Short mmCIF file of C-alpha atoms and ligand atoms in Angstrom, two decimals:
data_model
loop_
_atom_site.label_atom_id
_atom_site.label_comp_id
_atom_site.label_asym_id
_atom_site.label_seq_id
_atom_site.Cartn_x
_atom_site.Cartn_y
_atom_site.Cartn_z
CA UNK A 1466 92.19 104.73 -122.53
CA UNK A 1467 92.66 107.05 -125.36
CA UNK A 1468 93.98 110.96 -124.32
CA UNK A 1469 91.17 113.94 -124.16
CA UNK A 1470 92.63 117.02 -124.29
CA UNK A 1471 89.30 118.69 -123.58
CA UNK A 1472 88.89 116.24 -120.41
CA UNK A 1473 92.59 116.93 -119.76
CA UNK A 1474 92.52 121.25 -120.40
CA UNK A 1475 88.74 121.08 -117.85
CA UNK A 1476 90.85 119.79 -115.23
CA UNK A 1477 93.16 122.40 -115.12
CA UNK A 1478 90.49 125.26 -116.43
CA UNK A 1479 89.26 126.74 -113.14
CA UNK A 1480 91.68 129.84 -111.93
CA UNK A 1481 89.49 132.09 -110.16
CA UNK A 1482 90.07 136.33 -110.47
CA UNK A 1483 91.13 138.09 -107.75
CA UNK A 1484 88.12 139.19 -106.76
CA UNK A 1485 86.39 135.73 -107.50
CA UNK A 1486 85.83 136.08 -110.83
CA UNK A 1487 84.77 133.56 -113.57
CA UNK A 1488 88.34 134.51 -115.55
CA UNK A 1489 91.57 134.96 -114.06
CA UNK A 1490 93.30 138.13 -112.93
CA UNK A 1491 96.21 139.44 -115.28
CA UNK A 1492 99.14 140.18 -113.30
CA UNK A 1493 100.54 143.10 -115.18
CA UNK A 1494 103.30 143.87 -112.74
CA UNK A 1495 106.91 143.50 -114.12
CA UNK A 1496 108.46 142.92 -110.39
CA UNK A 1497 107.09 141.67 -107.26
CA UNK A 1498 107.49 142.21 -103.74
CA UNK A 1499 109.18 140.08 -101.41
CA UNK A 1500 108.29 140.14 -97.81
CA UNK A 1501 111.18 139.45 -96.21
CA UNK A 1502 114.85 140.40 -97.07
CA UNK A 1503 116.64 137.45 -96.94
CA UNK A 1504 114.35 135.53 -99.57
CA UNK A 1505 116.16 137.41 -102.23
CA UNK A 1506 119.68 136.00 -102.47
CA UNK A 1507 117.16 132.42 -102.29
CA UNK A 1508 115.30 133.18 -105.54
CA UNK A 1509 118.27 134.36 -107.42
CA UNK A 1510 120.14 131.26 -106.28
CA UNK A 1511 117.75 129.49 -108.19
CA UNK A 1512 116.90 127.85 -104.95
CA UNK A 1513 113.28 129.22 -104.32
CA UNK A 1514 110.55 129.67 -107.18
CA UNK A 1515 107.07 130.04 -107.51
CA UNK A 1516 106.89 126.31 -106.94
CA UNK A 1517 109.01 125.92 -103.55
CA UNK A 1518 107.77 128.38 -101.44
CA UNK A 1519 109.52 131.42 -102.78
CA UNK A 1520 107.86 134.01 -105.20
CA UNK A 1521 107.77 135.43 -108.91
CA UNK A 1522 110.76 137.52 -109.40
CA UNK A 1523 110.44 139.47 -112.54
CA UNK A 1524 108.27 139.84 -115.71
CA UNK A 1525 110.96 138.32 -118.06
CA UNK A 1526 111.12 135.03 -115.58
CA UNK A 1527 107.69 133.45 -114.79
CA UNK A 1528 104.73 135.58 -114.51
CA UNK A 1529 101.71 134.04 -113.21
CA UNK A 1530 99.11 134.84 -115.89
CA UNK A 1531 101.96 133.42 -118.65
CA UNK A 1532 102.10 130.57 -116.09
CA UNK A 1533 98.32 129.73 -115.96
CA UNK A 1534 98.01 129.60 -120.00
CA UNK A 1535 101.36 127.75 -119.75
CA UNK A 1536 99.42 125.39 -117.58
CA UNK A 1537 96.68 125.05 -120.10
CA UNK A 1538 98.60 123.90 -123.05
CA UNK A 1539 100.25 120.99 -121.06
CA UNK A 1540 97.29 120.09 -120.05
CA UNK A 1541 95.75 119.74 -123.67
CA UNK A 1542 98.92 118.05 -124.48
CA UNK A 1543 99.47 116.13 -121.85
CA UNK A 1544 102.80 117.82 -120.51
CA UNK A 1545 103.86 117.84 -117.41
CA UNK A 1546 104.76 121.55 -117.68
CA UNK A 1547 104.37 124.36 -120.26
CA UNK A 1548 105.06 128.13 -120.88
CA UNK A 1549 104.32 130.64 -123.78
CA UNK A 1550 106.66 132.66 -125.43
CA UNK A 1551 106.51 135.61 -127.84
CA UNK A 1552 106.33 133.82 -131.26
CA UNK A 1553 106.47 130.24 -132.31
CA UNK A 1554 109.96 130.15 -133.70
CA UNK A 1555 111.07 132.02 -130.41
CA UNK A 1556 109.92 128.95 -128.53
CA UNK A 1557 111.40 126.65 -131.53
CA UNK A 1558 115.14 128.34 -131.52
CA UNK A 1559 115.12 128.56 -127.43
CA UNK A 1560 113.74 125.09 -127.33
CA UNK A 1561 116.80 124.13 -129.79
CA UNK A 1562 119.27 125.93 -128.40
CA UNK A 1563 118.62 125.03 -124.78
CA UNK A 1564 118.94 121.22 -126.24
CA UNK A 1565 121.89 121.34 -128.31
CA UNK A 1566 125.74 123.16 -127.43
CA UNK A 1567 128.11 123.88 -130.38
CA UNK A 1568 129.01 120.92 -132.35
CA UNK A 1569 125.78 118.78 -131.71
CA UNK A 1570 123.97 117.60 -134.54
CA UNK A 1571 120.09 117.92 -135.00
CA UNK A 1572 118.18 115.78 -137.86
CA UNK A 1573 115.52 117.42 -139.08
CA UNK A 1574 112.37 117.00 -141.67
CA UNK A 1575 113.11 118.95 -144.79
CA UNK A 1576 109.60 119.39 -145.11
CA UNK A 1577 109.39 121.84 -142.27
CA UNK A 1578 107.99 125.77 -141.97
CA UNK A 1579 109.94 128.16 -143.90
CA UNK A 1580 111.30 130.02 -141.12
CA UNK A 1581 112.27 127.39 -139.44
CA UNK A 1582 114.29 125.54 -142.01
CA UNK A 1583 116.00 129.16 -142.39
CA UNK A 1584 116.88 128.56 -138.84
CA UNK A 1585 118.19 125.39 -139.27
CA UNK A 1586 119.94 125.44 -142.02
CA UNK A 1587 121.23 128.99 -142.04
CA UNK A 1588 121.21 130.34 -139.14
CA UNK A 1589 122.40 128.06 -136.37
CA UNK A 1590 124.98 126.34 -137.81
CA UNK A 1591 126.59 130.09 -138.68
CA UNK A 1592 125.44 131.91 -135.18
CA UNK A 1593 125.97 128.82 -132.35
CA UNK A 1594 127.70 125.90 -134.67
CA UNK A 1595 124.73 123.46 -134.19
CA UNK A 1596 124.36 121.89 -137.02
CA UNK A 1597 121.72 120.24 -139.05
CA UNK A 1598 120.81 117.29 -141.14
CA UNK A 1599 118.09 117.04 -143.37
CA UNK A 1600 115.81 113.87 -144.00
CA UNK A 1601 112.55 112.74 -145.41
CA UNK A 1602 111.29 112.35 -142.51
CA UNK A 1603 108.60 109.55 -143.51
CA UNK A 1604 111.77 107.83 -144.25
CA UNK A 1605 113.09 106.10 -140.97
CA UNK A 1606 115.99 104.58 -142.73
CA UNK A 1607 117.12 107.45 -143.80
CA UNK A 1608 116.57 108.93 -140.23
CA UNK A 1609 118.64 106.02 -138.40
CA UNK A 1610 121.69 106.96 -141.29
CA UNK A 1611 121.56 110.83 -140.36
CA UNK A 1612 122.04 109.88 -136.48
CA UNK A 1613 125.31 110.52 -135.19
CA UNK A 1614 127.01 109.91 -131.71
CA UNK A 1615 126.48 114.21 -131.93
CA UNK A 1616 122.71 114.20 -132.45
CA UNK A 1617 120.93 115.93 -129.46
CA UNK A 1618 117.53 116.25 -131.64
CA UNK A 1619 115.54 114.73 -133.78
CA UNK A 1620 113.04 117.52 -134.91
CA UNK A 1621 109.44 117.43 -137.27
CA UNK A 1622 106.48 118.65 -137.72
CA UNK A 1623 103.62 116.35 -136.43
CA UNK A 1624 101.70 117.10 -140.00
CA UNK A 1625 104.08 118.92 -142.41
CA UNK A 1626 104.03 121.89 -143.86
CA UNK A 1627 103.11 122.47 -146.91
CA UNK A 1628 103.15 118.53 -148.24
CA UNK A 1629 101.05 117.33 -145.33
CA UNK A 1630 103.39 114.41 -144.48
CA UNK A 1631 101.98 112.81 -140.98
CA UNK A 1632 105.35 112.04 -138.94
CA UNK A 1633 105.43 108.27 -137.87
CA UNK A 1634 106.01 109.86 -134.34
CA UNK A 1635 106.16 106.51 -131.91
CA UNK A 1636 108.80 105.15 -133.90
CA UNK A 1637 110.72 108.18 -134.76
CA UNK A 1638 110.79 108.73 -130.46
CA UNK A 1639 112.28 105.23 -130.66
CA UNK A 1640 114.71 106.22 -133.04
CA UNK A 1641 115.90 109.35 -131.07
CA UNK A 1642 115.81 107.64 -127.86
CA UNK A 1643 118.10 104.36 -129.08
CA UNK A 1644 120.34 107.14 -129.88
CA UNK A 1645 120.48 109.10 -126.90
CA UNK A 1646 118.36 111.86 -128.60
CA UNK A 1647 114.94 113.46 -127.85
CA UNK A 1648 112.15 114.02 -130.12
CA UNK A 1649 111.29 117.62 -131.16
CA UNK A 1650 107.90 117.79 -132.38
CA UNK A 1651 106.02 121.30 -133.89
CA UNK A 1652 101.98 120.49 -133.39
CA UNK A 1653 101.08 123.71 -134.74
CA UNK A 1654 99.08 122.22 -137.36
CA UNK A 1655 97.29 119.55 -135.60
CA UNK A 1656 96.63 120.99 -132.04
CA UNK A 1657 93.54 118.99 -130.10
CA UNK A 1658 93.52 116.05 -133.06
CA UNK A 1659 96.92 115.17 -132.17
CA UNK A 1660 99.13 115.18 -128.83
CA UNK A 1661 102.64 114.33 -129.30
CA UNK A 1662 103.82 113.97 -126.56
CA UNK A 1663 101.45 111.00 -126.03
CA UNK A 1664 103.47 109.11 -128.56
CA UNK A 1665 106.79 109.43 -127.18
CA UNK A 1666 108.12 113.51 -128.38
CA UNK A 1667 109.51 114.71 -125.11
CA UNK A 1668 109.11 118.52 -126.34
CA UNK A 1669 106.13 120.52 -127.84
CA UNK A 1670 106.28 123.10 -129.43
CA UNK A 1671 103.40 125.34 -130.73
CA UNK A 1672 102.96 128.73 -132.70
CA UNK A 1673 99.83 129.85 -130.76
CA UNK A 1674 99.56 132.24 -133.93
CA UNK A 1675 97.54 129.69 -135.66
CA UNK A 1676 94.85 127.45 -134.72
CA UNK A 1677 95.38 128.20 -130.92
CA UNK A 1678 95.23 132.13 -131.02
CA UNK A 1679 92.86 131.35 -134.46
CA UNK A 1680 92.12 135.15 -135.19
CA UNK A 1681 95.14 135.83 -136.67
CA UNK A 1682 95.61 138.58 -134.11
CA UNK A 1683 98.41 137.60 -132.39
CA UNK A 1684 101.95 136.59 -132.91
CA UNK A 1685 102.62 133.78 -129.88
CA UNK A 1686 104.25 130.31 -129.11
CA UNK A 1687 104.71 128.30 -126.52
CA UNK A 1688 106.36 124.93 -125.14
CA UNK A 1689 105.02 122.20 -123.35
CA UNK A 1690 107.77 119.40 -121.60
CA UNK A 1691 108.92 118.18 -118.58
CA UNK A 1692 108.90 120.17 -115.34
CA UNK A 1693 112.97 120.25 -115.73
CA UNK A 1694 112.84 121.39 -118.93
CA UNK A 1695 110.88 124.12 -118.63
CA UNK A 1696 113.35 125.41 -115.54
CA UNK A 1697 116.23 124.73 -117.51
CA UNK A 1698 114.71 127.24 -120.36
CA UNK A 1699 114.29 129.90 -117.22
CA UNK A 1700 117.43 129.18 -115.52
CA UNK A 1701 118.84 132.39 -114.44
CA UNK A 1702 122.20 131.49 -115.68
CA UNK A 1703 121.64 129.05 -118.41
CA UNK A 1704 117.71 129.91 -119.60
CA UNK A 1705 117.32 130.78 -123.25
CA UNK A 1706 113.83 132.00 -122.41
CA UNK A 1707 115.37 133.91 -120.01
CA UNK A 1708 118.40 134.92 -121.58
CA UNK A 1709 117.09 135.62 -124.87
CA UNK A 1710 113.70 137.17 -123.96
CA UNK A 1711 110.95 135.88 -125.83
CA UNK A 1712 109.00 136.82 -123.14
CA UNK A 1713 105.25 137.26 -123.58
CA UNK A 1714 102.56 139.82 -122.42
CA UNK A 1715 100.17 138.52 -119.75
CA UNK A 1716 97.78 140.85 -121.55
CA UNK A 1717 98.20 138.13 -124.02
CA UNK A 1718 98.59 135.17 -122.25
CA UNK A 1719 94.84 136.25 -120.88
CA UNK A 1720 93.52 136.89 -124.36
CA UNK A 1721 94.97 133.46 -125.55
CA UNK A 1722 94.07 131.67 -122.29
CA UNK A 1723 89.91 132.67 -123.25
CA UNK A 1724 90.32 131.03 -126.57
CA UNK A 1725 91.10 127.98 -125.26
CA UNK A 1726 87.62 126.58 -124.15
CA UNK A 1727 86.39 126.27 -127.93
CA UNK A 1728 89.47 125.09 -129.60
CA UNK A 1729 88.01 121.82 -129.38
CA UNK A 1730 85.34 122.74 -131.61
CA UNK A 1731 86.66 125.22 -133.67
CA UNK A 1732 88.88 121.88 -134.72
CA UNK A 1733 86.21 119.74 -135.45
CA UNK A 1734 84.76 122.52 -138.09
CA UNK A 1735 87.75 123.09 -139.62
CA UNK A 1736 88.93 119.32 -139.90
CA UNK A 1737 84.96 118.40 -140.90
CA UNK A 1738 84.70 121.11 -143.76
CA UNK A 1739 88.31 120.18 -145.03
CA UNK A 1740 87.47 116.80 -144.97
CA UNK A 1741 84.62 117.67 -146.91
CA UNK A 1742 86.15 119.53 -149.61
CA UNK A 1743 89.16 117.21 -150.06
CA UNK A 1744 86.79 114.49 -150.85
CA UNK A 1745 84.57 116.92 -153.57
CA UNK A 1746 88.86 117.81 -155.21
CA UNK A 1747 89.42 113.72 -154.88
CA UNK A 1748 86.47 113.28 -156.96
CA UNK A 1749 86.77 115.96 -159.29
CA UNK A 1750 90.45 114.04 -160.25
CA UNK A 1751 92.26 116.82 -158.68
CA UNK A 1752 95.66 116.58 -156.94
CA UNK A 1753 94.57 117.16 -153.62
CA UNK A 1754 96.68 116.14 -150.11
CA UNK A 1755 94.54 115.84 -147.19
CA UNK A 1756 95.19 113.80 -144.42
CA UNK A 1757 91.73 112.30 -144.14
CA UNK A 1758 92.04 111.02 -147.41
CA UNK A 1759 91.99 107.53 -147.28
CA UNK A 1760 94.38 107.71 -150.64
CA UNK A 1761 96.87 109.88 -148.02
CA UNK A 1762 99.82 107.79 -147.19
CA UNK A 1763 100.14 107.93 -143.90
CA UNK A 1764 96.16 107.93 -143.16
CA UNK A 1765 96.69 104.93 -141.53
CA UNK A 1766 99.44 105.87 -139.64
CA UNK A 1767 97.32 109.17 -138.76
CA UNK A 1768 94.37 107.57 -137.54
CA UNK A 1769 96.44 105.37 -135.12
CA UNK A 1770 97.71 108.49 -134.12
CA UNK A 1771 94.67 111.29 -133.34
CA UNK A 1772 93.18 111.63 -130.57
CA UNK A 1773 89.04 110.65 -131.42
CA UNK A 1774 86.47 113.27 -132.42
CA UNK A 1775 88.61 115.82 -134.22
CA UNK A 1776 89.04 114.73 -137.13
CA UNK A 1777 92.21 115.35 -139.30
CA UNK A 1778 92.62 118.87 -139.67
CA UNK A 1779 91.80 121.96 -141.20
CA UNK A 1780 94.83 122.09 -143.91
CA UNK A 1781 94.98 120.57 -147.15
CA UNK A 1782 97.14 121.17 -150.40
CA UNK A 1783 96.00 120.71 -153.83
CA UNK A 1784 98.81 120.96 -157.25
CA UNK A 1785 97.33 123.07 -159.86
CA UNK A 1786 100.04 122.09 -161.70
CA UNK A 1787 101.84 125.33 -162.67
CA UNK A 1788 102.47 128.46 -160.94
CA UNK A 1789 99.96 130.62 -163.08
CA UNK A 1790 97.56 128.53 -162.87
CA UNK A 1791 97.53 128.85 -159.11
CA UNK A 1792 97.73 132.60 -159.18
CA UNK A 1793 94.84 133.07 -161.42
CA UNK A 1794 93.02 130.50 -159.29
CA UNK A 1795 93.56 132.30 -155.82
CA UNK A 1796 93.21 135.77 -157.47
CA UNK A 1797 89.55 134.13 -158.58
CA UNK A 1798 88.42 133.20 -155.28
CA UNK A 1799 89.36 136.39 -153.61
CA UNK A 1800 88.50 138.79 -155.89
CA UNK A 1801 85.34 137.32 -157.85
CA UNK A 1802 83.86 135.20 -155.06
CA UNK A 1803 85.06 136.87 -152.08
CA UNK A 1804 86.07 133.83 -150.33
CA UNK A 1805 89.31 133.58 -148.59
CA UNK A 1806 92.52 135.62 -148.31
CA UNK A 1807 95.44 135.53 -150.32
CA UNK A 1808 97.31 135.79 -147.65
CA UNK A 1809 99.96 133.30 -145.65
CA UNK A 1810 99.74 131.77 -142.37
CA UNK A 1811 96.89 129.37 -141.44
CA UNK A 1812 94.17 128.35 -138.93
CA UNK A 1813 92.01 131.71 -139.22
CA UNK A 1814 88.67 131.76 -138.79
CA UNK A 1815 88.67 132.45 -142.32
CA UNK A 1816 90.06 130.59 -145.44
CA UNK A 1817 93.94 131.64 -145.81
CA UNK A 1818 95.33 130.58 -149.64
CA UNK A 1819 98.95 130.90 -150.69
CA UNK A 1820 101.52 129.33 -153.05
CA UNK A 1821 104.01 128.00 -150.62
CA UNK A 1822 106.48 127.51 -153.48
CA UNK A 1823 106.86 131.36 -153.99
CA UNK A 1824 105.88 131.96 -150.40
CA UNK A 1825 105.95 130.32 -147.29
CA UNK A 1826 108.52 127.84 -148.43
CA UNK A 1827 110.68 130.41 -150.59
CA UNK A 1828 113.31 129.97 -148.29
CA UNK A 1829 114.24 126.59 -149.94
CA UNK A 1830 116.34 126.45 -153.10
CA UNK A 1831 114.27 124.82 -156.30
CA UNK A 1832 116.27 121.41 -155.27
CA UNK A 1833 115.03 121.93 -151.93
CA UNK A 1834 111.74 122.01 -153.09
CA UNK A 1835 111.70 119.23 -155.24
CA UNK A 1836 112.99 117.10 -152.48
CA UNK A 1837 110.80 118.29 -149.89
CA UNK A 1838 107.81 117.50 -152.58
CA UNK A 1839 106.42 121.41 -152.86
CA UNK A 1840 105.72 121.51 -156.67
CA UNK A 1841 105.38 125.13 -157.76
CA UNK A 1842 101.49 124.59 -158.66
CA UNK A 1843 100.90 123.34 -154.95
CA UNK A 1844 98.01 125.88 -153.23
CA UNK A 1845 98.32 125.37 -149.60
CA UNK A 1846 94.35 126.08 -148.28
CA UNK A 1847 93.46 126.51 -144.12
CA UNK A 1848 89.97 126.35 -144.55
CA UNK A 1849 87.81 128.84 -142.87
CA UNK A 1850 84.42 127.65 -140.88
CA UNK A 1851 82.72 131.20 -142.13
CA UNK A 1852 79.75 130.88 -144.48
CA UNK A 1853 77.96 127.87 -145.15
CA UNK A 1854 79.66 124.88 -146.24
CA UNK A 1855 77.76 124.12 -148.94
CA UNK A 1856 78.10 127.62 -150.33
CA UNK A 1857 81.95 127.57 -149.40
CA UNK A 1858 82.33 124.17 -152.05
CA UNK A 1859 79.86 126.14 -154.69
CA UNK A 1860 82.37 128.90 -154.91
CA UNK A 1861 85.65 127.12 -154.86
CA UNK A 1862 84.14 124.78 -157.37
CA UNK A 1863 83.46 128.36 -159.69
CA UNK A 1864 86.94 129.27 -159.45
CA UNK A 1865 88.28 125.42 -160.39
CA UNK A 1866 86.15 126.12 -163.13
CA UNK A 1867 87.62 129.65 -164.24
CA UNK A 1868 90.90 127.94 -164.42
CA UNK A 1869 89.83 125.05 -166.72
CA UNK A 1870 88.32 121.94 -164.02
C1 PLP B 1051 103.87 129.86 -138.25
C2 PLP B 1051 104.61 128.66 -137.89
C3 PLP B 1051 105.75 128.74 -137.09
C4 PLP B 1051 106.30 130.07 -136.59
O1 PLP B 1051 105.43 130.69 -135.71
P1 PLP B 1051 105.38 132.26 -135.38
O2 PLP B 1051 104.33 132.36 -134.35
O3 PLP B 1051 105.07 132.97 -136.66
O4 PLP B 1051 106.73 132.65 -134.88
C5 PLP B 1051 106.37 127.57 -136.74
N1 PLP B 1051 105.93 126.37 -137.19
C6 PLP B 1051 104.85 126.26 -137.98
C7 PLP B 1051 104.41 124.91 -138.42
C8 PLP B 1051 104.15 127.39 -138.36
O5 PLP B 1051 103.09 127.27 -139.16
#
């Protein structure tokens, strides 16, 4: 039987308050009270935890309002465990670095977030000697040929960013697993439509900034893995939640945790008004990547993939061929019609526009680009569900115009 995430997160989606109300209690205390002496040297033993008996020991290790929305995101992906973090890449570089000791080897999409690619390619191989090789992902030749004895990881994004490359995810968990590796999968994009971990990743990892949080309010991330896993990131000794402090706010984690209950649906507006436009751009003749596209490359492979009722997303990219053109068109939109932000990140409540050539994915060289597919004209949109659709289409199809469509 096919996954439901919103089945799977109304399971879990009943913590009382403390005083028996409808939403949980947020623990704001940074240290707790043990009862009896002797528990101490147990908890920082590692030997008693929330889990076995013991209790919470401080706000940087679990907290239990963290825990709860930690809770809720393995249960829409269909973890066993989960816990949020401070940012996205936070969770990403712990995740990573928990995984992989000096020396190991981690193959990677080069068609991945800006920051993170910085992080691979830059930063860890300089700060921890990880180091990283870069594929098409889509690829899975190329894949098995970057696999080493060394490789700990093989990491992607379920739908890239900005080229909106669906990862062939059961066979790339295949791949890693032959080799001894696990699969590393980001599902910020696609969070409801698509549950990794369902297809063989053995880590998920989220910025909550997007979709999830969807207000562009908050800065959050989270991971959602095996029960071990999830220790070994808190280990007292060995943790790099722990030990490098990504920790997040329950303040948060309760504002988060209430947006939750209408992700499902905020998905299936985004993904049915994208869908909606990318057909209108596929039949004005313009360049336009969209999953849902039957033209799309892997919308086959997608549609094997997503989890019914969701549809395909609320990104798509379209190439307006040259750099100009694409300023002039955003500046149009904004400024003349009002619609959308020039502005990057994605999965707002509003439409979000940038040039991820010059923006998002400026941390790649112009090779790096090319390679990765991001053509300087390419205009990533995450469409909005304000407004009426019909409306929505009548102005973006004004500012195609001012630009010469
Ligand atoms: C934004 C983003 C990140 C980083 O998340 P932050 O919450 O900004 O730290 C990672 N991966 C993808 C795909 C993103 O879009």
């Amino acid at each position: 039987m096919a996954f439901d995430p919103v089945q799977s997160l109304s399971r879990v989606q009943h913590e009382f308050g403390e005083h028996g109300g409808v939403n949980m209690s947020i623990e704001a205390s940074t240290t707790y009270t043990v009862m009896d002496a002797g528990i101490m040297p147990e908890i920082f033993g590692g030997r008693m935890g929330p889990e076995t008996g013991g209790c919470y020991l401080y706000g940087r290790h679990f907290n239990p309002t963290v825990y709860v929305l930690g809770r809720y995101l393995a249960a829409i992906e269909g973890t066993e465990a989960g816990y949020a973090t401070s940012s996205g890449i936070s969770a990403i570089a712990c995740t990573l670095m928990q995984l992989c000791a000096p020396g190991d080897e981690i193959v990677a999409s080069n068609a991945i977030y800006g920051g993170t690619f910085a992080l691979l390619k830059e930063y860890l191989p300089a700060k921890t000697g990880i180091t990283v090789r870069f594929v098409d992902i889509s690829d899975l030749d190329a894949v098995r040929k970057a696999i080493s004895g060394r490789t700990r990881v093989v990491y992607t994004e379920s739908i890239s960013n900005p080229t909106m490359v669906v990862a062939d995810l059961p066979k790339l968990a295949d791949i890693a697993h032959d080799a001894g590796a696990q699969l590393v999968v980001d599902n910020t994009f696609s969070p409801m439509l698509l549950s990794p971990a369902q297809h063989g990743a053995d880590i998920v990892v989220h910025s909550l900034t997007k979709f999830i949080g969807g207000c562009s309010d908050i800065i959050a991330g989270a991971v959602c893995a095996s029960k071990d896993f999830i220790s070994q990131l808190m280990d007292l000794h060995m943790g790099s939640i722990m030990l490098l402090g990504p920790t997040m706010d329950p303040r948060v984690a309760f504002d988060l945790s209430l947006r939750l209950p209408h992700l499902g649906l905020r998905m299936r507006e985004h993904s049915r008004r994208a869908q909606f436009f990318a057909e209108k751009l596929e039949g004005l003749g313009i360049g336009v990547s969209y999953p849902g596209l039957r033209s799309h490359p892997q919308h086959g492979l997608l549609e094997s993939l997503v989890n019914p009722g969701f549809g395909y997303g609320g990104l798509f990219a379209i190439d307006l061929g040259t750099k100009e053109r694409a300023f002039d068109f955003m500046n149009y939109l904004q400024q003349q019609e009002g619609f959308g932000f020039l502005a990057v990140s994605l999965g707002y409540f509003d439409t979000l526009m940038s040039c991820s050539a010059s923006s998002t994915s400026s941390e790649l060289s112009d090779e790096e680009l090319a390679e990765a597919g991001i053509r300087p004209g390419l205009v990533r949109v995450s469409l909005g569900y304000t407004g009426t659709l019909e409306d929505r289409w009548a102005q973006f199809e004004r500012a195609l115009n001012s630009v010469g469509y």
